[in-house]
Amino acid sequence: MAAKILVTGGTGYIGSHTVVELQKSGYDVVVVDNLSNSNIEVLDNIEKISGIKPTFENFDLADKAKTIDFFERNVGIDAIIHFAASKAVGESVEKPLLYYRNNLVSMMNLLECQLEFDVANIVFSSSCTVYGQPDVLPVTEQTPRKDAESPYGNTKRVNEDILSETIAANSKLKAIALRYFNPFGAHPTALIGELPLGVPQNLVPFITQTAAGLRDEIKVFGDDYNTADGSAVRDYINVVDLAQAHVVAINRLLRGKNKSNYEVFNLGTGNGYSVLEMINGFEAATGVKLNYKIVGRRAGDIEKIWADTTFANEELGWKAEKGLEETLLTAWNWEKKVRGIK
Ligand code: NAD
Ligand code: WQD
């Protein structure tokens, strides 16, 4: 019988791509999402790609009674991938309590249910935001974490601690925390992708919305950083590559290949690209010219970060494979599909 995986936040951006990859690998997937940042049609589009509509329940994982009720009715879950969280950095500064409640309480509810209902394994969506601006690049998993720049970032750090301390105290639990760098792009079918609510905060959706005519121009936040062209540098990772890393992490836990009960992996490409390189890359990949303007730095932004991927490559046997331009093209194809552009 196929192992059963609970994917929280499975109708969201990274979750939906991961559901497809899990299904392709033969896993039986159950999605829980409260649709606070995604919509129900994603399930039909997952089915169009994989041929399988995942089982779905709509409730808030910060609601303990509903979470217990779910585990009572869904016996035999082998592992959880916990994507569900609020993720808008700016909103978290304005509404810190919303972020702490949603992101921390959901995590604690899941862990308590894991203990009560004997679900041994969990993979957690962490973020390179826990490193802040590192003193040394590239960033390894041993690079010290720094104080978070936002309540959102702090929820990732605290959730990592909740997870590692709970695992240290309970030998029947095992976890892998995956620190994503900057996910981008969409599924090659253009059936699923990133759907930000309102004005996008992240660079790639802002680029594609500008190309689609929804935004007048891209604001490049700073050209006076200590980088080759002065704009800030990030490690952008294709969302399907990222999704596949989750399947590898699940395989590792279920096959008992983990070296300790709490493991952490960086998920990036190992390459840094600047904001201007992203804009140029988009133009080269799509042939669409972009309007952009250099403005001042964005508060809270770091200058540059990219991953050392050695540990993930060697220990997980996983490597990001897809290139910058091909991924930017998938982001554009998705934007065109959403906006009805031919
Ligand atoms: P997303 O908003 O597209 O997906 C998250 C999903 O979780 C949404 O569908 C939302 O409706 C759901 N959700 C939120 N709170 C919930 C709750 N209490 N109960 C049930 N469902 C809930 O975000 P994403 O980009 O797919 O990110 C997934 C995870 O990866 C998040 O934990 C995020 O913090 C983390 N992460 C994202 C990035 C990024 O740049 N996208 C980078 C690093 C880490
Ligand atoms: C990338 C670069 C911007 C928009 C954020 C979160 C982080 C993580 C990923 C979850 C930066 C520049 C952006 C624009 C721009 N999420 N930019 N004009 O800031 O690396 O990380 O998302 O954990 O926690 O902080 O990603 O896509 O917002 O920005 O010039 O309109 O693009 O200044 O240098 P970031 P981003």
XYZ file of C-alpha atoms and ligand atoms in Angstrom:
422
model
C 0.000 0.000 0.000
C 1.252 3.497 -0.859
C 2.533 5.543 2.059
C 0.165 8.357 3.015
C 1.535 11.906 3.221
C -0.308 14.851 4.774
C 0.627 18.038 2.921
C -0.426 21.124 4.871
C -0.693 24.209 2.685
C -0.939 21.846 -0.290
C -3.016 24.202 -2.458
C -0.357 26.931 -2.047
C 2.533 27.728 -4.356
C 5.249 25.299 -3.240
C 2.762 22.829 -1.736
C 0.857 22.284 -5.002
C 4.059 21.533 -6.933
C 5.118 19.143 -4.183
C 1.760 17.322 -4.236
C 2.301 16.635 -7.961
C 5.838 15.297 -7.387
C 4.671 13.113 -4.478
C 1.863 11.673 -6.596
C 4.309 11.012 -9.447
C 6.416 9.052 -6.960
C 3.438 6.913 -5.956
C 2.539 8.535 -2.636
C -1.052 8.860 -1.471
C -1.517 12.556 -0.670
C -3.965 14.236 1.692
C -4.047 18.044 1.533
C -5.142 20.311 4.366
C -5.446 24.026 3.611
C -7.721 26.789 4.868
C -7.486 28.563 1.482
C -6.342 31.769 3.197
C -3.771 32.262 0.424
C -4.820 29.844 -2.314
C -7.917 28.606 -4.074
C -9.764 25.360 -4.476
C -9.323 25.184 -8.290
C -5.688 24.263 -7.666
C -6.910 20.740 -6.869
C -8.424 20.353 -10.353
C -5.199 21.590 -11.916
C -3.155 19.144 -9.866
C -5.459 16.426 -11.197
C -4.925 17.637 -14.777
C -1.167 17.189 -14.322
C -0.995 13.974 -12.310
C -4.313 12.330 -13.111
C -5.105 12.146 -9.388
C -7.173 14.593 -7.341
C -5.747 14.604 -3.831
C -8.024 14.138 -0.855
C -8.687 17.611 0.566
C -9.859 19.106 3.839
C -10.418 22.808 4.405
C -9.693 23.887 7.967
C -7.345 26.046 10.005
C -4.433 24.128 11.518
C -4.218 26.710 14.279
C -7.570 25.291 15.463
C -6.586 22.467 17.809
C -10.002 20.773 18.009
C -10.261 20.609 14.206
C -6.716 19.317 13.908
C -7.392 16.547 16.437
C -10.634 15.684 14.663
C -8.714 15.400 11.376
C -6.170 12.954 12.828
C -8.944 10.919 14.471
C -10.597 10.446 11.072
C -7.375 10.018 9.049
C -5.522 7.072 10.457
C -2.330 5.745 8.912
C -0.593 8.987 7.952
C 3.079 8.112 7.519
C 4.544 11.609 7.262
C 3.653 15.298 7.162
C 5.054 18.062 4.995
C 4.210 21.292 6.754
C 3.977 24.196 4.301
C 0.959 25.958 5.821
C 1.978 29.362 7.142
C 1.463 33.054 6.571
C 4.448 34.337 4.591
C 4.193 38.046 3.780
C 7.159 39.756 5.424
C 5.669 43.289 5.355
C 2.285 42.158 6.709
C 4.054 40.337 9.536
C 5.594 43.639 10.703
C 2.121 45.190 10.826
C 0.352 42.156 12.322
C 2.913 40.238 14.364
C 0.318 38.443 16.481
C -1.413 37.072 13.406
C 1.934 35.617 12.281
C 2.956 34.200 15.643
C -0.478 32.655 16.192
C -0.840 31.176 12.738
C 2.690 29.914 12.222
C 3.621 28.806 15.736
C 0.278 27.418 16.910
C -0.141 25.346 13.712
C 3.309 23.854 14.240
C 2.604 23.006 17.887
C -0.810 21.534 17.079
C 0.740 19.253 14.479
C 3.529 18.084 16.785
C 1.083 17.367 19.606
C -1.076 15.366 17.210
C 1.983 13.514 15.904
C 2.701 12.356 19.433
C -0.916 11.510 20.184
C -1.633 9.717 16.892
C 1.806 8.191 16.285
C 2.839 10.037 13.162
C 6.619 9.814 13.311
C 7.832 11.983 10.442
C 7.651 15.642 9.512
C 9.324 17.848 6.904
C 9.194 21.546 7.716
C 9.361 24.553 5.351
C 12.034 26.779 6.758
C 13.808 29.606 5.016
C 17.205 31.128 4.326
C 15.768 34.141 6.138
C 17.059 32.473 9.351
C 20.636 33.358 8.271
C 19.986 37.120 7.929
C 23.008 38.690 6.184
C 25.678 36.031 6.718
C 29.250 37.095 7.445
C 30.636 34.439 5.099
C 29.247 33.232 1.767
C 28.108 30.767 0.573
C 25.910 29.701 3.450
C 26.299 26.203 4.871
C 23.898 24.569 7.310
C 26.436 25.374 10.050
C 26.379 29.099 9.324
C 25.041 30.705 12.510
C 21.468 31.905 12.406
C 20.946 35.603 13.086
C 18.201 37.615 14.714
C 15.241 37.761 12.358
C 14.462 40.972 10.467
C 10.693 40.439 10.762
C 8.098 38.577 12.822
C 7.666 36.256 9.816
C 11.378 35.441 9.833
C 11.263 34.924 13.564
C 8.438 32.378 13.213
C 10.761 30.285 11.016
C 13.551 30.453 13.567
C 11.270 29.701 16.527
C 9.538 26.887 14.645
C 12.917 25.308 13.926
C 13.619 25.468 17.669
C 10.191 24.073 18.609
C 10.814 21.229 16.197
C 14.367 20.373 17.248
C 13.587 20.589 20.967
C 10.439 18.482 20.635
C 12.395 15.889 18.686
C 15.188 15.878 21.261
C 12.585 15.118 23.918
C 10.681 12.453 21.928
C 12.749 9.725 20.340
C 9.837 8.454 18.256
C 9.736 11.663 16.186
C 11.980 12.525 13.205
C 12.141 15.794 11.282
C 13.868 17.430 8.369
C 13.890 21.216 8.165
C 14.421 22.491 4.635
C 15.742 26.037 4.354
C 14.549 27.316 0.991
C 16.391 30.097 -0.734
C 14.240 32.041 -3.266
C 11.716 29.757 -5.006
C 10.550 30.943 -8.440
C 8.886 29.766 -11.625
C 5.896 27.548 -12.219
C 5.043 24.061 -13.401
C 6.026 23.533 -17.074
C 2.360 22.818 -17.907
C 1.438 26.331 -16.636
C -1.429 24.678 -14.733
C -0.104 25.630 -11.296
C 2.108 28.498 -10.169
C 2.417 31.412 -7.776
C -0.693 33.553 -7.274
C 0.099 36.477 -4.996
C -2.800 38.404 -3.488
C -2.630 42.141 -4.273
C 0.651 43.821 -5.183
C 3.450 41.228 -5.218
C 6.267 41.752 -2.730
C 8.544 39.210 -4.360
C 10.641 40.057 -7.376
C 9.627 37.430 -9.929
C 5.833 37.899 -9.651
C 6.445 41.645 -9.881
C 8.458 41.096 -13.054
C 5.806 38.891 -14.673
C 2.962 41.235 -13.671
C 4.891 44.178 -15.145
C 5.434 42.229 -18.354
C 1.691 41.459 -18.410
C 0.855 45.172 -18.079
C -0.596 45.005 -14.563
C 2.237 47.137 -13.153
C 3.822 50.177 -14.819
C 7.397 49.501 -13.833
C 9.610 47.408 -11.610
C 11.306 49.261 -8.809
C 14.831 47.937 -8.346
C 15.464 48.352 -4.643
C 19.023 49.707 -4.528
C 21.985 49.784 -6.913
C 24.587 50.722 -4.328
C 25.158 47.307 -2.763
C 28.605 45.743 -2.720
C 27.816 43.414 -5.659
C 29.049 43.299 -9.262
C 26.269 45.560 -10.620
C 25.209 47.150 -7.318
C 21.820 45.394 -7.072
C 21.101 42.763 -4.412
C 21.927 39.102 -4.987
C 19.829 36.009 -4.168
C 19.858 32.269 -4.889
C 16.738 31.655 -7.011
C 15.598 28.034 -7.106
C 13.122 26.470 -9.540
C 9.931 25.442 -7.728
C 9.793 21.967 -9.323
C 13.405 21.289 -8.308
C 12.409 22.432 -4.825
C 9.312 20.208 -4.820
C 11.419 17.205 -5.800
C 13.687 17.795 -2.810
C 10.639 17.227 -0.589
C 10.065 13.801 -2.129
C 13.712 12.979 -1.433
C 13.331 14.147 2.175
C 10.208 12.019 2.639
C 11.936 8.974 1.121
C 14.849 9.531 3.494
C 12.631 9.615 6.580
C 10.417 6.699 5.559
C 13.386 4.518 4.608
C 15.209 5.418 7.840
C 18.181 6.904 5.958
C 18.360 9.962 8.206
C 21.598 10.317 10.186
C 19.942 12.008 13.147
C 16.366 12.603 14.201
C 16.553 16.315 13.351
C 18.298 17.291 10.143
C 18.586 20.603 8.326
C 19.294 21.141 4.631
C 19.794 24.245 2.520
C 17.809 24.120 -0.712
C 19.301 26.440 -3.274
C 21.314 26.273 -6.476
C 24.630 27.574 -5.193
C 24.470 30.498 -7.652
C 23.678 34.110 -6.838
C 21.909 36.400 -9.315
C 21.358 40.125 -8.954
C 18.039 41.919 -9.438
C 19.331 43.403 -12.709
C 20.460 39.967 -13.891
C 16.941 38.681 -13.197
C 15.414 41.491 -15.254
C 17.886 40.920 -18.109
C 17.372 37.157 -17.853
C 13.609 37.586 -18.148
C 13.984 39.773 -21.227
C 16.373 37.278 -22.817
C 14.152 34.291 -22.025
C 10.860 35.800 -23.173
C 11.720 38.601 -25.611
C 9.491 40.921 -23.543
C 11.024 44.297 -22.633
C 10.588 45.431 -19.037
C 10.191 48.938 -17.675
C 12.263 49.402 -14.582
C 13.622 52.174 -12.388
C 16.328 52.179 -9.721
C 14.970 53.364 -6.366
C 16.307 53.307 -2.802
C 16.966 50.151 -0.825
C 13.991 48.328 0.741
C 13.991 48.331 4.548
C 15.082 45.007 6.018
C 16.669 43.727 2.787
C 20.023 42.001 2.905
C 22.752 42.612 0.347
C 23.559 39.127 -0.886
C 23.072 35.489 -0.071
C 23.459 32.173 -1.817
C 23.641 28.581 -0.635
C 26.424 26.110 -0.267
C 24.587 23.082 -1.635
C 27.262 20.484 -0.873
C 25.396 18.890 2.034
C 22.076 18.593 0.178
C 23.830 17.354 -2.981
C 25.905 14.720 -1.217
C 23.663 13.654 1.625
C 20.256 13.853 -0.085
C 21.577 13.024 -3.534
C 19.502 15.942 -4.807
C 20.591 18.834 -6.987
C 18.722 21.784 -8.473
C 18.852 21.255 -12.219
C 16.810 23.858 -13.996
C 18.384 27.062 -15.245
C 17.490 30.693 -14.690
C 16.100 31.550 -18.104
C 14.079 28.359 -18.547
C 12.530 28.943 -15.125
C 11.754 32.602 -15.859
C 10.007 31.385 -18.997
C 7.798 29.061 -16.921
C 6.928 32.029 -14.661
C 5.941 34.048 -17.738
C 3.922 31.211 -19.269
C 2.018 30.902 -15.990
C 1.370 34.663 -15.795
C 0.115 34.644 -19.402
C -2.194 31.726 -18.637
C -3.614 33.450 -15.542
C -4.171 36.737 -17.424
C -5.467 35.147 -20.605
C -2.555 36.535 -22.686
C -1.774 34.587 -25.889
P 1.582 29.902 0.028
O 0.948 31.038 0.778
O 1.368 29.852 -1.443
O 1.129 28.508 0.658
C 0.814 28.354 2.001
C -0.565 27.711 2.093
O -0.880 27.497 3.469
C -1.675 28.576 1.491
O -2.397 27.798 0.558
C -2.532 28.961 2.701
O -3.893 29.059 2.348
C -2.238 27.831 3.677
N -2.367 28.173 5.098
C -1.804 29.214 5.758
N -2.107 29.160 7.062
C -2.873 28.045 7.241
C -3.499 27.450 8.365
N -3.405 27.993 9.575
N -4.200 26.320 8.191
C -4.321 25.756 6.969
N -3.754 26.278 5.863
C -3.045 27.410 6.006
O 3.147 29.935 0.373
P 4.359 29.163 -0.301
O 5.172 30.168 -1.018
O 3.882 27.972 -1.003
O 5.167 28.774 0.994
C 5.023 27.511 1.615
C 5.894 27.453 2.845
O 7.250 27.695 2.475
C 5.569 28.478 3.908
O 5.765 27.913 5.176
C 6.578 29.584 3.657
O 6.836 30.330 4.823
C 7.777 28.756 3.256
N 8.762 29.477 2.462
C 8.349 30.126 1.324
C 9.271 30.838 0.569
C 8.839 31.595 -0.651
O 9.569 32.497 -1.076
N 7.708 31.285 -1.265
C 10.616 30.855 0.957
C 11.005 30.165 2.105
C 10.056 29.482 2.851
C 14.434 39.531 -4.036
C 15.305 40.703 -4.416
C 14.621 42.775 -3.399
C 10.815 43.208 -5.412
C 11.672 37.191 0.726
C 11.519 36.934 2.199
C 12.210 35.663 2.576
C 11.775 34.497 1.683
C 11.734 34.847 0.234
C 10.199 33.148 2.837
C 15.608 41.636 -3.235
C 14.482 42.841 -4.889
C 12.036 42.732 -4.994
C 10.759 44.388 -6.220
C 13.165 44.513 -6.126
N 10.469 34.046 1.985
N 13.180 43.390 -5.346
N 11.963 44.990 -6.543
O 13.580 39.612 -0.080
O 15.075 37.722 -0.873
O 13.055 37.220 0.418
O 11.074 36.088 0.026
O 10.803 32.693 3.733
O 11.911 35.446 3.908
O 12.106 38.016 2.898
O 12.809 38.018 -1.909
O 11.590 38.293 -4.008
O 11.136 39.918 -2.115
O 13.314 40.021 -3.314
O 14.217 45.096 -6.436
O 9.704 44.865 -6.593
O 14.569 41.519 -5.349
O 15.083 43.994 -2.884
O 16.906 42.098 -3.387
P 13.704 38.244 -0.576
P 12.100 39.061 -2.838
